[in-house]
CSV table of C-alpha atoms and ligand atoms in Angstrom, one decimal:
chain,number,residue,atom,x,y,z
A,11,UNK,CA,3.4,2.6,14.6
A,12,UNK,CA,5.8,-0.1,14.0
A,13,UNK,CA,6.8,-2.2,10.9
A,14,UNK,CA,7.3,-5.8,11.7
A,15,UNK,CA,9.8,-6.9,9.0
A,16,UNK,CA,12.7,-9.0,7.8
A,17,UNK,CA,14.2,-6.3,5.6
A,18,UNK,CA,16.0,-8.4,3.0
A,19,UNK,CA,13.1,-10.9,2.3
A,20,UNK,CA,11.4,-9.8,-1.0
A,21,UNK,CA,7.9,-8.7,0.4
A,22,UNK,CA,9.3,-6.7,3.3
A,23,UNK,CA,11.8,-5.2,1.0
A,24,UNK,CA,9.0,-3.8,-1.2
A,25,UNK,CA,7.8,-1.7,1.8
A,26,UNK,CA,11.4,-0.6,2.7
A,27,UNK,CA,12.0,0.6,-0.9
A,28,UNK,CA,8.6,2.2,-1.0
A,29,UNK,CA,9.2,4.2,2.3
A,30,UNK,CA,12.7,5.2,1.1
A,31,UNK,CA,11.3,6.6,-2.1
A,32,UNK,CA,8.7,8.6,0.0
A,33,UNK,CA,11.4,9.8,2.5
A,34,UNK,CA,9.4,8.2,5.3
A,35,UNK,CA,11.0,7.0,8.5
A,36,UNK,CA,9.0,4.3,10.3
A,37,UNK,CA,10.2,2.5,13.3
A,38,UNK,CA,11.0,-1.2,12.5
A,39,UNK,CA,11.4,-4.4,14.5
A,40,UNK,CA,13.1,-7.3,12.8
A,41,UNK,CA,11.3,-10.7,13.1
A,42,UNK,CA,13.7,-13.5,12.4
A,43,UNK,CA,12.1,-15.5,9.5
A,44,UNK,CA,15.1,-18.0,9.7
A,45,UNK,CA,14.1,-19.1,13.2
A,46,UNK,CA,10.5,-18.9,12.3
A,47,UNK,CA,9.7,-16.2,14.8
A,48,UNK,CA,6.9,-15.1,12.5
A,49,UNK,CA,5.3,-18.5,12.9
A,50,UNK,CA,5.1,-18.6,16.7
A,51,UNK,CA,1.5,-18.9,17.9
A,52,UNK,CA,2.0,-15.7,19.7
A,53,UNK,CA,3.1,-13.7,16.6
A,54,UNK,CA,0.2,-15.2,14.5
A,55,UNK,CA,-2.4,-14.6,17.1
A,56,UNK,CA,-1.3,-11.0,17.8
A,57,UNK,CA,0.1,-9.7,14.4
A,58,UNK,CA,-0.9,-11.8,11.4
A,59,UNK,CA,-2.8,-15.1,11.4
A,60,UNK,CA,-1.1,-16.0,8.1
A,61,UNK,CA,2.3,-15.5,9.6
A,62,UNK,CA,3.8,-13.5,6.6
A,63,UNK,CA,6.0,-10.5,6.9
A,64,UNK,CA,5.8,-7.5,6.6
A,65,UNK,CA,3.1,-6.5,9.1
A,66,UNK,CA,2.4,-2.8,10.0
A,67,UNK,CA,1.2,-2.2,13.7
A,68,UNK,CA,-0.8,0.9,14.0
A,69,UNK,CA,-1.0,3.2,17.1
A,70,UNK,CA,-4.3,1.7,18.2
A,71,UNK,CA,-2.7,-1.8,18.3
A,72,UNK,CA,-4.4,-3.1,15.1
A,73,UNK,CA,-2.3,-4.5,12.2
A,74,UNK,CA,-2.2,-4.3,8.4
A,75,UNK,CA,-0.5,-7.1,6.6
A,76,UNK,CA,0.2,-7.6,2.9
A,77,UNK,CA,3.1,-5.5,1.5
A,78,UNK,CA,1.1,-3.6,-1.1
A,79,UNK,CA,-1.7,-2.9,1.3
A,80,UNK,CA,0.8,-1.3,3.6
A,81,UNK,CA,2.2,0.8,0.8
A,82,UNK,CA,-1.4,1.8,-0.1
A,83,UNK,CA,-2.0,2.9,3.5
A,84,UNK,CA,1.0,5.3,3.4
A,85,UNK,CA,0.1,6.5,-0.1
A,86,UNK,CA,-3.2,7.9,1.3
A,87,UNK,CA,-1.3,9.7,4.1
A,88,UNK,CA,1.7,10.8,2.0
A,89,UNK,CA,0.6,11.2,-1.7
A,90,UNK,CA,3.8,12.8,-2.8
A,91,UNK,CA,5.6,11.6,-4.9
A,92,UNK,CA,2.8,9.4,-6.2
A,93,UNK,CA,3.9,5.8,-6.5
A,94,UNK,CA,0.4,4.5,-7.4
A,95,UNK,CA,-0.4,7.2,-10.1
A,96,UNK,CA,-2.7,10.1,-9.9
A,97,UNK,CA,-4.9,10.2,-13.0
A,98,UNK,CA,-7.4,7.4,-13.7
A,99,UNK,CA,-5.2,6.2,-16.6
A,100,UNK,CA,-2.0,6.1,-14.5
A,101,UNK,CA,-3.7,4.3,-11.7
A,102,UNK,CA,-5.2,1.8,-14.0
A,103,UNK,CA,-1.9,1.1,-15.8
A,104,UNK,CA,0.1,0.8,-12.6
A,105,UNK,CA,-2.5,-1.6,-11.1
A,106,UNK,CA,-2.4,-3.6,-14.5
A,107,UNK,CA,1.3,-4.0,-14.2
A,108,UNK,CA,1.3,-4.7,-10.5
A,109,UNK,CA,-1.1,-7.5,-11.0
A,110,UNK,CA,0.9,-8.9,-13.9
A,111,UNK,CA,4.0,-8.8,-11.8
A,112,UNK,CA,2.3,-10.4,-8.8
A,113,UNK,CA,0.5,-13.1,-10.8
A,114,UNK,CA,2.9,-13.9,-13.7
A,115,UNK,CA,6.3,-13.3,-12.1
A,116,UNK,CA,6.1,-13.3,-8.3
A,117,UNK,CA,3.8,-16.3,-8.0
A,118,UNK,CA,5.9,-18.6,-10.2
A,119,UNK,CA,9.2,-17.4,-8.7
A,120,UNK,CA,7.5,-18.5,-5.3
A,121,UNK,CA,6.7,-21.9,-6.7
A,122,UNK,CA,10.3,-22.4,-7.9
A,123,UNK,CA,11.4,-21.4,-4.4
A,124,UNK,CA,9.3,-23.7,-2.5
A,125,UNK,CA,9.4,-26.7,-4.8
A,126,UNK,CA,13.1,-26.4,-6.0
A,127,UNK,CA,15.3,-25.0,-3.2
A,128,UNK,CA,17.0,-27.0,-0.5
A,129,UNK,CA,16.3,-24.1,1.9
A,130,UNK,CA,12.5,-24.6,1.7
A,131,UNK,CA,12.3,-28.4,2.1
A,132,UNK,CA,10.2,-28.0,5.3
A,133,UNK,CA,7.8,-25.4,3.9
A,134,UNK,CA,5.8,-27.6,1.6
A,135,UNK,CA,4.8,-31.2,2.6
A,136,UNK,CA,6.5,-32.7,-0.4
A,137,UNK,CA,8.7,-30.8,-3.0
A,138,UNK,CA,7.7,-31.4,-6.6
A,139,UNK,CA,10.7,-30.9,-8.8
A,140,UNK,CA,8.4,-30.8,-12.0
A,141,UNK,CA,6.5,-27.9,-10.4
A,142,UNK,CA,9.8,-26.1,-10.0
A,143,UNK,CA,10.8,-26.7,-13.6
A,144,UNK,CA,7.4,-25.8,-15.0
A,145,UNK,CA,7.3,-22.6,-13.2
A,146,UNK,CA,10.9,-21.7,-14.0
A,147,UNK,CA,9.8,-21.8,-17.7
A,148,UNK,CA,6.8,-19.5,-16.8
A,149,UNK,CA,9.2,-17.0,-15.1
A,150,UNK,CA,11.5,-17.0,-18.2
A,151,UNK,CA,8.6,-16.3,-20.5
A,152,UNK,CA,7.3,-13.6,-18.2
A,153,UNK,CA,10.7,-12.0,-18.4
A,154,UNK,CA,10.6,-12.0,-22.2
A,155,UNK,CA,7.3,-10.3,-22.0
A,156,UNK,CA,8.6,-7.7,-19.7
A,157,UNK,CA,11.7,-7.1,-21.9
A,158,UNK,CA,9.4,-6.5,-25.0
A,159,UNK,CA,7.0,-4.3,-23.0
A,160,UNK,CA,9.8,-2.2,-21.7
A,161,UNK,CA,10.9,-1.5,-25.2
A,162,UNK,CA,7.6,0.3,-25.8
A,163,UNK,CA,7.2,1.9,-22.4
A,164,UNK,CA,8.6,5.2,-21.2
A,165,UNK,CA,11.5,3.6,-19.4
A,166,UNK,CA,9.7,2.1,-16.3
A,167,UNK,CA,7.5,-0.9,-16.0
A,168,UNK,CA,4.2,1.0,-16.0
A,169,UNK,CA,5.2,4.0,-18.2
A,170,UNK,CA,7.4,7.0,-17.9
A,171,UNK,CA,7.5,7.3,-14.0
A,172,UNK,CA,8.9,5.1,-11.3
A,173,UNK,CA,6.0,3.4,-9.4
A,174,UNK,CA,5.1,0.6,-7.2
A,175,UNK,CA,5.1,-1.8,-10.2
A,176,UNK,CA,8.9,-1.1,-10.6
A,177,UNK,CA,9.3,-2.0,-6.8
A,178,UNK,CA,7.4,-5.2,-7.2
A,179,UNK,CA,9.4,-6.2,-10.3
A,180,UNK,CA,12.8,-5.3,-8.9
A,181,UNK,CA,12.3,-7.1,-5.6
A,182,UNK,CA,11.0,-10.2,-7.3
A,183,UNK,CA,13.8,-10.3,-9.9
A,184,UNK,CA,16.5,-9.7,-7.4
A,185,UNK,CA,15.1,-12.5,-5.1
A,186,UNK,CA,14.9,-14.8,-8.1
A,187,UNK,CA,18.4,-14.1,-9.2
A,188,UNK,CA,20.0,-14.2,-5.7
A,189,UNK,CA,18.2,-17.1,-4.0
A,190,UNK,CA,16.1,-19.0,-6.4
A,191,UNK,CA,18.8,-19.4,-9.2
A,192,UNK,CA,16.8,-17.7,-11.9
A,193,UNK,CA,19.3,-15.3,-13.3
A,194,UNK,CA,18.4,-12.5,-15.7
A,195,UNK,CA,19.3,-13.6,-19.3
A,196,UNK,CA,21.8,-10.9,-20.5
A,197,UNK,CA,20.0,-11.2,-23.9
A,198,UNK,CA,17.0,-9.5,-22.5
A,199,UNK,CA,18.5,-6.1,-23.0
A,200,UNK,CA,15.7,-3.8,-22.1
A,201,UNK,CA,15.0,-5.7,-18.9
A,202,UNK,CA,18.7,-5.6,-18.0
A,203,UNK,CA,18.9,-2.0,-18.7
A,204,UNK,CA,15.9,-1.1,-16.6
A,205,UNK,CA,17.3,-3.3,-13.8
A,206,UNK,CA,20.6,-1.4,-13.9
A,207,UNK,CA,18.8,1.9,-14.0
A,208,UNK,CA,16.5,1.4,-11.1
A,209,UNK,CA,19.2,-0.4,-9.0
A,210,UNK,CA,21.0,3.0,-9.0
A,211,UNK,CA,18.2,4.7,-7.2
A,212,UNK,CA,19.1,5.8,-3.6
A,213,UNK,CA,16.3,3.8,-2.2
A,214,UNK,CA,17.7,0.6,-3.7
A,215,UNK,CA,21.2,1.4,-2.7
A,216,UNK,CA,19.9,1.9,0.8
A,217,UNK,CA,18.0,-1.4,0.8
A,218,UNK,CA,19.9,-4.0,-1.1
A,219,UNK,CA,18.7,-7.5,-1.9
A,220,UNK,CA,19.8,-10.4,0.2
A,221,UNK,CA,23.3,-11.7,-0.7
A,222,UNK,CA,23.1,-14.9,-2.6
A,223,UNK,CA,23.7,-18.0,-0.5
B,315,LIG,N1,1.4,-11.6,0.1
B,315,LIG,C1,2.2,-11.2,1.3
B,315,LIG,C2,3.3,-12.3,1.4
B,315,LIG,C3,4.0,-12.3,2.7
B,315,LIG,C4,5.1,-13.3,2.8
B,315,LIG,O1,5.0,-14.5,2.3
B,315,LIG,N2,6.3,-12.9,3.3
B,315,LIG,C5,7.4,-13.9,3.3
B,315,LIG,C6,8.7,-13.0,3.2
B,315,LIG,S1,9.1,-12.5,1.6
B,315,LIG,C7,7.4,-14.5,4.6
B,315,LIG,O2,7.0,-14.0,5.6
B,315,LIG,N3,7.9,-15.8,4.6
B,315,LIG,C8,8.1,-16.6,5.8
B,315,LIG,C9,6.9,-17.4,6.2
B,315,LIG,O3,5.8,-17.2,5.5
B,315,LIG,O4,7.0,-18.1,7.2
B,315,LIG,C10,2.8,-9.8,1.1
B,315,LIG,O5,2.8,-9.2,0.1
B,315,LIG,O6,3.2,-9.2,2.2
């Protein structure tokens, strides 16, 4: 088994945080996104036709891509501590929040990144500054929603226990603040307090976000 990864990028970082929370040690091979090693015809044919990282190579030579799918694979093999919930209610709630983070935060952050950053000029055919601005607003309102929701929750994104939803939120927010120039507004007190709290976890200390450029 081998994890093909670029540890500081937000989607691979999800898996590294997840594995660290579980205490699992998986052999890793770094694939350099900067020089587009994940986009070579060989990598795409052999590992992931969509080119994205991370990709988990299994012992039989097959592959599982998609960060959350990789975490789910490990969750079945190593259910403790549960990061996707155990009861029907916990699982439903964690999934609800994970979908909200993916669709309402990570996706618009990605849009600001591809349409608004000088580092991604070559990624989309033509950058649309209006798309970047519109999505920046969507991210800000999603952050307000998270802030209000955290005031009602038990301290974590999906309730009173750390879960995959916290991992998705943290990696997205750190990426947005570090590389996409969407800082956390200090007025969002609950969200900032949550961020400070989860950032102290050993898993996060072990796998910090990419340094801002
Ligand atoms: N939905 C995928 C997204 C994978 C993805 O886009 N990964 C980024 C790194 S955060 C990547 O490989 N970017 C470089 C590229 O697509 O060429 C997942 O959750 O794993």
